[in-house]
Amino acid sequence: MAKLDPALWRDMMGYLRQKHATICRRWFEELEPRDMNGGILRIGTSNSVQTNYLQQRCLEPFTEAAQASTGALVTVQFVNGRYGLRPFQENPYEPPATGQRSLDASVATAPRSAVAEPSVSGEIVISPDYSFDTFVTGPGNRLAHAASVAVANQPGTAYNPLFIHGGVGLGKTHLLQAICQKILRSGDGVRLCYVSCDAFVNQFLDCVQKGEMNDFRKRYRLMQVLVIDDIHFLANRERTQEEFFHTFNELYQANHQIVLSSDLPPAEIPQLEERLVSRFQGGFVASITKPTYETRVAILRTKATLRELSLPDDVLCYIAAKIDSNARDLEGALNTVQGHGSLQQREITLDLAKEALGEPKSGSRRSQITLQQIIDLVTDFYNIKLSELQSKRRQKSIAVPRQVSMYLARKRTRFSLEQIGGYFGGRDHTTVMHAVKVIEQRLDQDPGFAREVEQIDEQIRNTRTAGSI
Ligand code: ADP
Ligand code: MG
């Protein structure tokens, strides 16, 4: 097998930095070209979390870079293990043939067992970005962070269950993934499953339908660490709650760790059985609240370092002062600024940041965007009618724009979930919450879709006028 010329590898990384700056991360330094054979360039990673993430999220740009640098029709494949590191299992989705399951296998095999493949949207790809090293602590999250670290160090002993709640974009998923990565790195063969509540519910329904409940139970009850993101999606799901209650008890009684995140505290999750509320409250409940200005600056600084992006202090302070909602919006702003800079091949300065974030011309008063304006832009973009958006029709060509509208309405206006739901044909607040969640997940996983939504969002930012619902 031929080794890749180091100069070609440098070219490739240079290409990525130039053409796909927003996907580049500091930890890419750990990647290493392994060999090139039969038109396949194999790139070694440090662990299966990186492999899975790169394979799912970065395959296209890497392939493009490989083709541009070699001038040949090369395809890229990510594999666990670099030279000089301990050998990893080649295929993270296949458990080792004998003996104890390897740590790397457990995270990937658990949600992917043959019983019921979760739908792609329900499956969570752990991001190497979401580690404890990159989590900034502040007054609003210190307790949640400390409890997460304790759980990651000693699963099943410190706080069980650990229940983290807080509004969107405040770092719940980040902490959950940091816990998973820390436990996985500890390398002692623990069986860990990280799943979204959506995927859990879907697998459950699927197994009920196929009569495979034993497999479902076995799969979850075998876990030593069960991490479920956005458990508030159990709201109003009576049968899944019942099943989850039994899974919970079995794991809990065996001193296995359970970690849950939710937008709401246990007692406020609509229609959550009393016995589950009391189980959730029986462990450690930590809330996360909005980051302070200082924390926002520190988050931006950490994100910039992770992306090897040099951001002047005045730009950091400007973004932190302007975006006070949550860390996800901060990251969105950073994306927009970075994207503007690289598109126009300009250095990032305060002027560029102001331009990118749609600073109103001096003297003009920033005002509220109306729901109708959002809907007009979305219906225009997707070429559908308002009546379709407000109808009960569930086909994808209408459901997706409807969910995008709800997501943007939530992000860009101060209307409540109920008000937004009401405007979209009398839907209740859980439907709006679900739509926001679905879109957020897809934004994370589908760069093409993220660009679409960003285009509409940019128009919204440029269309602020006085008005109301
Ligand atoms: P949630 O699950 O609460 O909706 P996420 O964990 O998805 O929020 O966080 C949204 C974004 O904000 C992620 O990019 C995450 O890394 C970032 N983030 C949130 N809180 C912090 C923090 N304290 N330090 C660094 N990044 C953070
Ligand atoms: Mg989340």
PDB file of C-alpha atoms in Angstrom, residues 202-398:
ATOM      1  CA  ASN A 202     -39.140   5.674  17.822  1.00  0.00           C
ATOM      2  CA  GLN A 203     -37.226   2.490  18.590  1.00  0.00           C
ATOM      3  CA  PHE A 204     -39.786   1.630  21.223  1.00  0.00           C
ATOM      4  CA  LEU A 205     -42.714   2.120  18.830  1.00  0.00           C
ATOM      5  CA  ASP A 206     -40.916   0.170  16.143  1.00  0.00           C
ATOM      6  CA  CYS A 207     -40.216  -2.740  18.463  1.00  0.00           C
ATOM      7  CA  VAL A 208     -43.792  -2.798  19.716  1.00  0.00           C
ATOM      8  CA  GLN A 209     -44.995  -2.971  16.139  1.00  0.00           C
ATOM      9  CA  LYS A 210     -42.575  -5.731  15.173  1.00  0.00           C
ATOM     10  CA  GLY A 211     -43.107  -7.685  18.381  1.00  0.00           C
ATOM     11  CA  GLU A 212     -39.457  -7.293  19.357  1.00  0.00           C
ATOM     12  CA  MET A 213     -39.905  -5.897  22.810  1.00  0.00           C
ATOM     13  CA  ASN A 214     -37.543  -8.414  24.385  1.00  0.00           C
ATOM     14  CA  ASP A 215     -34.698  -7.199  22.231  1.00  0.00           C
ATOM     15  CA  PHE A 216     -35.527  -3.609  23.049  1.00  0.00           C
ATOM     16  CA  ARG A 217     -35.504  -4.327  26.774  1.00  0.00           C
ATOM     17  CA  LYS A 218     -32.328  -6.334  26.599  1.00  0.00           C
ATOM     18  CA  ARG A 219     -30.567  -3.616  24.677  1.00  0.00           C
ATOM     19  CA  TYR A 220     -31.275  -0.836  27.122  1.00  0.00           C
ATOM     20  CA  ARG A 221     -31.220  -2.785  30.333  1.00  0.00           C
ATOM     21  CA  LEU A 222     -27.757  -4.152  29.543  1.00  0.00           C
ATOM     22  CA  MET A 223     -26.281  -0.684  29.553  1.00  0.00           C
ATOM     23  CA  GLN A 224     -24.020   0.467  32.364  1.00  0.00           C
ATOM     24  CA  VAL A 225     -24.396   4.076  31.382  1.00  0.00           C
ATOM     25  CA  LEU A 226     -27.558   5.329  29.715  1.00  0.00           C
ATOM     26  CA  VAL A 227     -27.546   8.915  28.518  1.00  0.00           C
ATOM     27  CA  ILE A 228     -30.754  10.308  27.036  1.00  0.00           C
ATOM     28  CA  ASP A 229     -30.899  13.780  25.551  1.00  0.00           C
ATOM     29  CA  ASP A 230     -34.096  15.851  25.639  1.00  0.00           C
ATOM     30  CA  ILE A 231     -36.086  13.529  27.873  1.00  0.00           C
ATOM     31  CA  HIS A 232     -38.941  16.096  27.857  1.00  0.00           C
ATOM     32  CA  PHE A 233     -40.016  14.397  24.624  1.00  0.00           C
ATOM     33  CA  LEU A 234     -41.499  11.713  26.857  1.00  0.00           C
ATOM     34  CA  ALA A 235     -44.274  14.245  27.483  1.00  0.00           C
ATOM     35  CA  ASN A 236     -47.660  12.733  26.666  1.00  0.00           C
ATOM     36  CA  ARG A 237     -46.119   9.365  25.695  1.00  0.00           C
ATOM     37  CA  GLU A 238     -47.791   7.098  28.179  1.00  0.00           C
ATOM     38  CA  ARG A 239     -46.621   3.728  26.931  1.00  0.00           C
ATOM     39  CA  THR A 240     -43.028   4.775  26.359  1.00  0.00           C
ATOM     40  CA  GLN A 241     -42.999   6.300  29.830  1.00  0.00           C
ATOM     41  CA  GLU A 242     -44.128   2.999  31.283  1.00  0.00           C
ATOM     42  CA  GLU A 243     -41.352   1.133  29.456  1.00  0.00           C
ATOM     43  CA  PHE A 244     -38.790   3.744  30.384  1.00  0.00           C
ATOM     44  CA  PHE A 245     -39.838   3.504  34.028  1.00  0.00           C
ATOM     45  CA  HIS A 246     -38.920  -0.193  34.106  1.00  0.00           C
ATOM     46  CA  THR A 247     -35.648   0.362  32.256  1.00  0.00           C
ATOM     47  CA  PHE A 248     -34.831   3.146  34.675  1.00  0.00           C
ATOM     48  CA  ASN A 249     -35.521   0.993  37.724  1.00  0.00           C
ATOM     49  CA  GLU A 250     -33.452  -1.888  36.508  1.00  0.00           C
ATOM     50  CA  LEU A 251     -30.443   0.269  35.708  1.00  0.00           C
ATOM     51  CA  TYR A 252     -30.807   2.244  38.899  1.00  0.00           C
ATOM     52  CA  GLN A 253     -31.031  -0.815  41.096  1.00  0.00           C
ATOM     53  CA  ALA A 254     -27.886  -2.197  39.490  1.00  0.00           C
ATOM     54  CA  ASN A 255     -26.099   1.112  40.274  1.00  0.00           C
ATOM     55  CA  HIS A 256     -25.799   1.871  36.612  1.00  0.00           C
ATOM     56  CA  GLN A 257     -25.543   5.522  35.690  1.00  0.00           C
ATOM     57  CA  ILE A 258     -28.423   7.394  34.113  1.00  0.00           C
ATOM     58  CA  VAL A 259     -27.958  10.911  32.719  1.00  0.00           C
ATOM     59  CA  LEU A 260     -30.851  12.912  31.338  1.00  0.00           C
ATOM     60  CA  SER A 261     -31.255  16.354  29.843  1.00  0.00           C
ATOM     61  CA  SER A 262     -34.437  18.323  29.422  1.00  0.00           C
ATOM     62  CA  ASP A 263     -35.700  21.760  28.469  1.00  0.00           C
ATOM     63  CA  LEU A 264     -37.854  21.718  31.594  1.00  0.00           C
ATOM     64  CA  PRO A 265     -37.427  20.605  35.210  1.00  0.00           C
ATOM     65  CA  PRO A 266     -38.989  17.189  35.960  1.00  0.00           C
ATOM     66  CA  ALA A 267     -42.148  18.518  37.574  1.00  0.00           C
ATOM     67  CA  GLU A 268     -42.896  20.822  34.636  1.00  0.00           C
ATOM     68  CA  ILE A 269     -42.697  18.257  31.844  1.00  0.00           C
ATOM     69  CA  PRO A 270     -46.292  18.030  30.630  1.00  0.00           C
ATOM     70  CA  GLN A 271     -48.090  14.790  31.414  1.00  0.00           C
ATOM     71  CA  LEU A 272     -45.038  13.099  32.882  1.00  0.00           C
ATOM     72  CA  GLU A 273     -46.113  10.295  35.249  1.00  0.00           C
ATOM     73  CA  GLU A 274     -45.695  11.184  38.891  1.00  0.00           C
ATOM     74  CA  ARG A 275     -43.505   8.167  39.562  1.00  0.00           C
ATOM     75  CA  LEU A 276     -41.052   9.264  36.853  1.00  0.00           C
ATOM     76  CA  VAL A 277     -41.018  12.812  38.188  1.00  0.00           C
ATOM     77  CA  SER A 278     -40.091  11.490  41.590  1.00  0.00           C
ATOM     78  CA  ARG A 279     -37.392   9.171  40.166  1.00  0.00           C
ATOM     79  CA  PHE A 280     -35.870  12.066  38.245  1.00  0.00           C
ATOM     80  CA  GLN A 281     -35.936  14.258  41.322  1.00  0.00           C
ATOM     81  CA  GLY A 282     -34.437  11.485  43.419  1.00  0.00           C
ATOM     82  CA  GLY A 283     -30.941  11.978  42.019  1.00  0.00           C
ATOM     83  CA  PHE A 284     -29.210  15.238  41.300  1.00  0.00           C
ATOM     84  CA  VAL A 285     -31.110  17.917  39.448  1.00  0.00           C
ATOM     85  CA  ALA A 286     -29.000  20.746  38.060  1.00  0.00           C
ATOM     86  CA  SER A 287     -30.275  23.670  36.077  1.00  0.00           C
ATOM     87  CA  ILE A 288     -28.385  25.724  33.526  1.00  0.00           C
ATOM     88  CA  THR A 289     -29.245  29.362  33.079  1.00  0.00           C
ATOM     89  CA  LYS A 290     -28.212  31.989  30.561  1.00  0.00           C
ATOM     90  CA  PRO A 291     -24.517  32.817  30.337  1.00  0.00           C
ATOM     91  CA  THR A 292     -23.331  36.153  31.693  1.00  0.00           C
ATOM     92  CA  TYR A 293     -21.473  38.587  29.475  1.00  0.00           C
ATOM     93  CA  GLU A 294     -18.081  37.358  30.751  1.00  0.00           C
ATOM     94  CA  THR A 295     -19.037  33.741  30.108  1.00  0.00           C
ATOM     95  CA  ARG A 296     -20.214  34.636  26.616  1.00  0.00           C
ATOM     96  CA  VAL A 297     -16.880  36.245  25.822  1.00  0.00           C
ATOM     97  CA  ALA A 298     -15.066  33.158  27.156  1.00  0.00           C
ATOM     98  CA  ILE A 299     -17.309  30.817  25.120  1.00  0.00           C
ATOM     99  CA  LEU A 300     -16.557  32.777  21.956  1.00  0.00           C
ATOM    100  CA  ARG A 301     -12.862  32.690  22.719  1.00  0.00           C
ATOM    101  CA  THR A 302     -12.956  28.913  23.224  1.00  0.00           C
ATOM    102  CA  LYS A 303     -14.921  28.364  20.037  1.00  0.00           C
ATOM    103  CA  ALA A 304     -12.525  30.549  18.083  1.00  0.00           C
ATOM    104  CA  THR A 305      -9.536  28.596  19.414  1.00  0.00           C
ATOM    105  CA  LEU A 306     -11.201  25.326  18.518  1.00  0.00           C
ATOM    106  CA  ARG A 307     -11.560  26.616  14.961  1.00  0.00           C
ATOM    107  CA  GLU A 308      -8.081  28.117  14.914  1.00  0.00           C
ATOM    108  CA  LEU A 309      -9.738  31.380  14.135  1.00  0.00           C
ATOM    109  CA  SER A 310      -8.107  34.569  15.255  1.00  0.00           C
ATOM    110  CA  LEU A 311     -10.732  36.985  16.510  1.00  0.00           C
ATOM    111  CA  PRO A 312      -9.736  40.421  17.799  1.00  0.00           C
ATOM    112  CA  ASP A 313     -10.973  41.221  21.293  1.00  0.00           C
ATOM    113  CA  ASP A 314     -13.253  44.008  20.084  1.00  0.00           C
ATOM    114  CA  VAL A 315     -15.048  41.514  17.831  1.00  0.00           C
ATOM    115  CA  LEU A 316     -15.458  39.022  20.694  1.00  0.00           C
ATOM    116  CA  CYS A 317     -16.855  41.734  22.951  1.00  0.00           C
ATOM    117  CA  TYR A 318     -19.129  43.070  20.226  1.00  0.00           C
ATOM    118  CA  ILE A 319     -20.683  39.649  19.533  1.00  0.00           C
ATOM    119  CA  ALA A 320     -20.974  38.826  23.250  1.00  0.00           C
ATOM    120  CA  ALA A 321     -22.750  42.118  23.907  1.00  0.00           C
ATOM    121  CA  LYS A 322     -25.069  41.786  20.920  1.00  0.00           C
ATOM    122  CA  ILE A 323     -26.080  38.135  21.366  1.00  0.00           C
ATOM    123  CA  ASP A 324     -27.286  37.613  24.912  1.00  0.00           C
ATOM    124  CA  SER A 325     -29.699  34.729  24.407  1.00  0.00           C
ATOM    125  CA  ASN A 326     -27.670  31.534  24.538  1.00  0.00           C
ATOM    126  CA  ALA A 327     -24.455  29.849  23.442  1.00  0.00           C
ATOM    127  CA  ARG A 328     -25.988  28.336  20.321  1.00  0.00           C
ATOM    128  CA  ASP A 329     -26.857  31.777  19.006  1.00  0.00           C
ATOM    129  CA  LEU A 330     -23.329  32.895  19.859  1.00  0.00           C
ATOM    130  CA  GLU A 331     -21.968  30.062  17.783  1.00  0.00           C
ATOM    131  CA  GLY A 332     -24.373  30.932  14.974  1.00  0.00           C
ATOM    132  CA  ALA A 333     -23.086  34.508  15.032  1.00  0.00           C
ATOM    133  CA  LEU A 334     -19.511  33.248  14.962  1.00  0.00           C
ATOM    134  CA  ASN A 335     -20.377  31.074  11.936  1.00  0.00           C
ATOM    135  CA  THR A 336     -21.915  34.029  10.154  1.00  0.00           C
ATOM    136  CA  VAL A 337     -18.912  36.258  10.825  1.00  0.00           C
ATOM    137  CA  GLN A 338     -16.423  33.561   9.854  1.00  0.00           C
ATOM    138  CA  GLY A 339     -18.449  32.732   6.736  1.00  0.00           C
ATOM    139  CA  HIS A 340     -18.521  36.397   5.675  1.00  0.00           C
ATOM    140  CA  GLY A 341     -14.786  36.703   6.194  1.00  0.00           C
ATOM    141  CA  SER A 342     -13.897  33.625   4.207  1.00  0.00           C
ATOM    142  CA  LEU A 343     -16.383  34.296   1.395  1.00  0.00           C
ATOM    143  CA  GLN A 344     -15.023  37.772   0.860  1.00  0.00           C
ATOM    144  CA  GLN A 345     -11.483  36.723   1.750  1.00  0.00           C
ATOM    145  CA  ARG A 346     -11.336  39.486   4.312  1.00  0.00           C
ATOM    146  CA  GLU A 347      -9.729  39.566   7.695  1.00  0.00           C
ATOM    147  CA  ILE A 348     -12.201  39.552  10.555  1.00  0.00           C
ATOM    148  CA  THR A 349     -12.511  43.036  11.961  1.00  0.00           C
ATOM    149  CA  LEU A 350     -15.160  44.849  13.960  1.00  0.00           C
ATOM    150  CA  ASP A 351     -16.545  46.402  10.777  1.00  0.00           C
ATOM    151  CA  LEU A 352     -16.828  43.041   9.095  1.00  0.00           C
ATOM    152  CA  ALA A 353     -18.548  41.556  12.168  1.00  0.00           C
ATOM    153  CA  LYS A 354     -21.057  44.422  12.256  1.00  0.00           C
ATOM    154  CA  GLU A 355     -21.775  44.021   8.578  1.00  0.00           C
ATOM    155  CA  ALA A 356     -22.138  40.255   8.875  1.00  0.00           C
ATOM    156  CA  LEU A 357     -24.512  40.485  11.810  1.00  0.00           C
ATOM    157  CA  GLY A 358     -26.711  43.049  10.108  1.00  0.00           C
ATOM    158  CA  GLU A 359     -26.010  46.004  12.343  1.00  0.00           C
ATOM    159  CA  PRO A 360     -28.741  48.538  11.592  1.00  0.00           C
ATOM    160  CA  LYS A 361     -27.535  51.759  10.087  1.00  0.00           C
ATOM    161  CA  SER A 362     -26.791  54.247  12.813  1.00  0.00           C
ATOM    162  CA  GLY A 363     -29.880  56.097  13.990  1.00  0.00           C
ATOM    163  CA  SER A 364     -32.365  53.423  12.854  1.00  0.00           C
ATOM    164  CA  ARG A 365     -34.157  51.729  15.730  1.00  0.00           C
ATOM    165  CA  ARG A 366     -34.043  47.940  15.858  1.00  0.00           C
ATOM    166  CA  SER A 367     -37.547  46.655  15.949  1.00  0.00           C
ATOM    167  CA  GLN A 368     -39.565  43.494  16.151  1.00  0.00           C
ATOM    168  CA  ILE A 369     -40.006  41.143  13.240  1.00  0.00           C
ATOM    169  CA  THR A 370     -43.547  39.873  12.880  1.00  0.00           C
ATOM    170  CA  LEU A 371     -44.661  36.257  12.485  1.00  0.00           C
ATOM    171  CA  GLN A 372     -46.262  37.220   9.209  1.00  0.00           C
ATOM    172  CA  GLN A 373     -42.951  38.490   7.856  1.00  0.00           C
ATOM    173  CA  ILE A 374     -41.252  35.235   8.771  1.00  0.00           C
ATOM    174  CA  ILE A 375     -43.996  33.262   7.104  1.00  0.00           C
ATOM    175  CA  ASP A 376     -43.870  35.410   3.985  1.00  0.00           C
ATOM    176  CA  LEU A 377     -40.149  34.782   3.644  1.00  0.00           C
ATOM    177  CA  VAL A 378     -40.453  31.035   4.267  1.00  0.00           C
ATOM    178  CA  THR A 379     -43.396  30.527   1.921  1.00  0.00           C
ATOM    179  CA  ASP A 380     -41.581  32.547  -0.724  1.00  0.00           C
ATOM    180  CA  PHE A 381     -38.412  30.557  -0.285  1.00  0.00           C
ATOM    181  CA  TYR A 382     -40.133  27.168  -0.498  1.00  0.00           C
ATOM    182  CA  ASN A 383     -42.752  28.334  -2.933  1.00  0.00           C
ATOM    183  CA  ILE A 384     -45.789  27.194  -0.947  1.00  0.00           C
ATOM    184  CA  LYS A 385     -48.973  28.931   0.169  1.00  0.00           C
ATOM    185  CA  LEU A 386     -49.770  30.310   3.599  1.00  0.00           C
ATOM    186  CA  SER A 387     -52.894  28.128   3.723  1.00  0.00           C
ATOM    187  CA  GLU A 388     -50.726  25.042   3.203  1.00  0.00           C
ATOM    188  CA  LEU A 389     -48.422  26.100   5.998  1.00  0.00           C
ATOM    189  CA  GLN A 390     -51.368  26.504   8.343  1.00  0.00           C
ATOM    190  CA  SER A 391     -53.071  23.304   7.187  1.00  0.00           C
ATOM    191  CA  LYS A 392     -52.831  19.910   8.869  1.00  0.00           C
ATOM    192  CA  ARG A 393     -51.038  18.402   5.877  1.00  0.00           C
ATOM    193  CA  ARG A 394     -47.988  16.415   6.900  1.00  0.00           C
ATOM    194  CA  GLN A 395     -46.178  15.765   3.643  1.00  0.00           C
ATOM    195  CA  LYS A 396     -42.512  16.676   3.767  1.00  0.00           C
ATOM    196  CA  SER A 397     -42.693  19.536   1.260  1.00  0.00           C
ATOM    197  CA  ILE A 398     -45.043  21.355   3.642  1.00  0.00           C
TER     198      ILE A 398
END
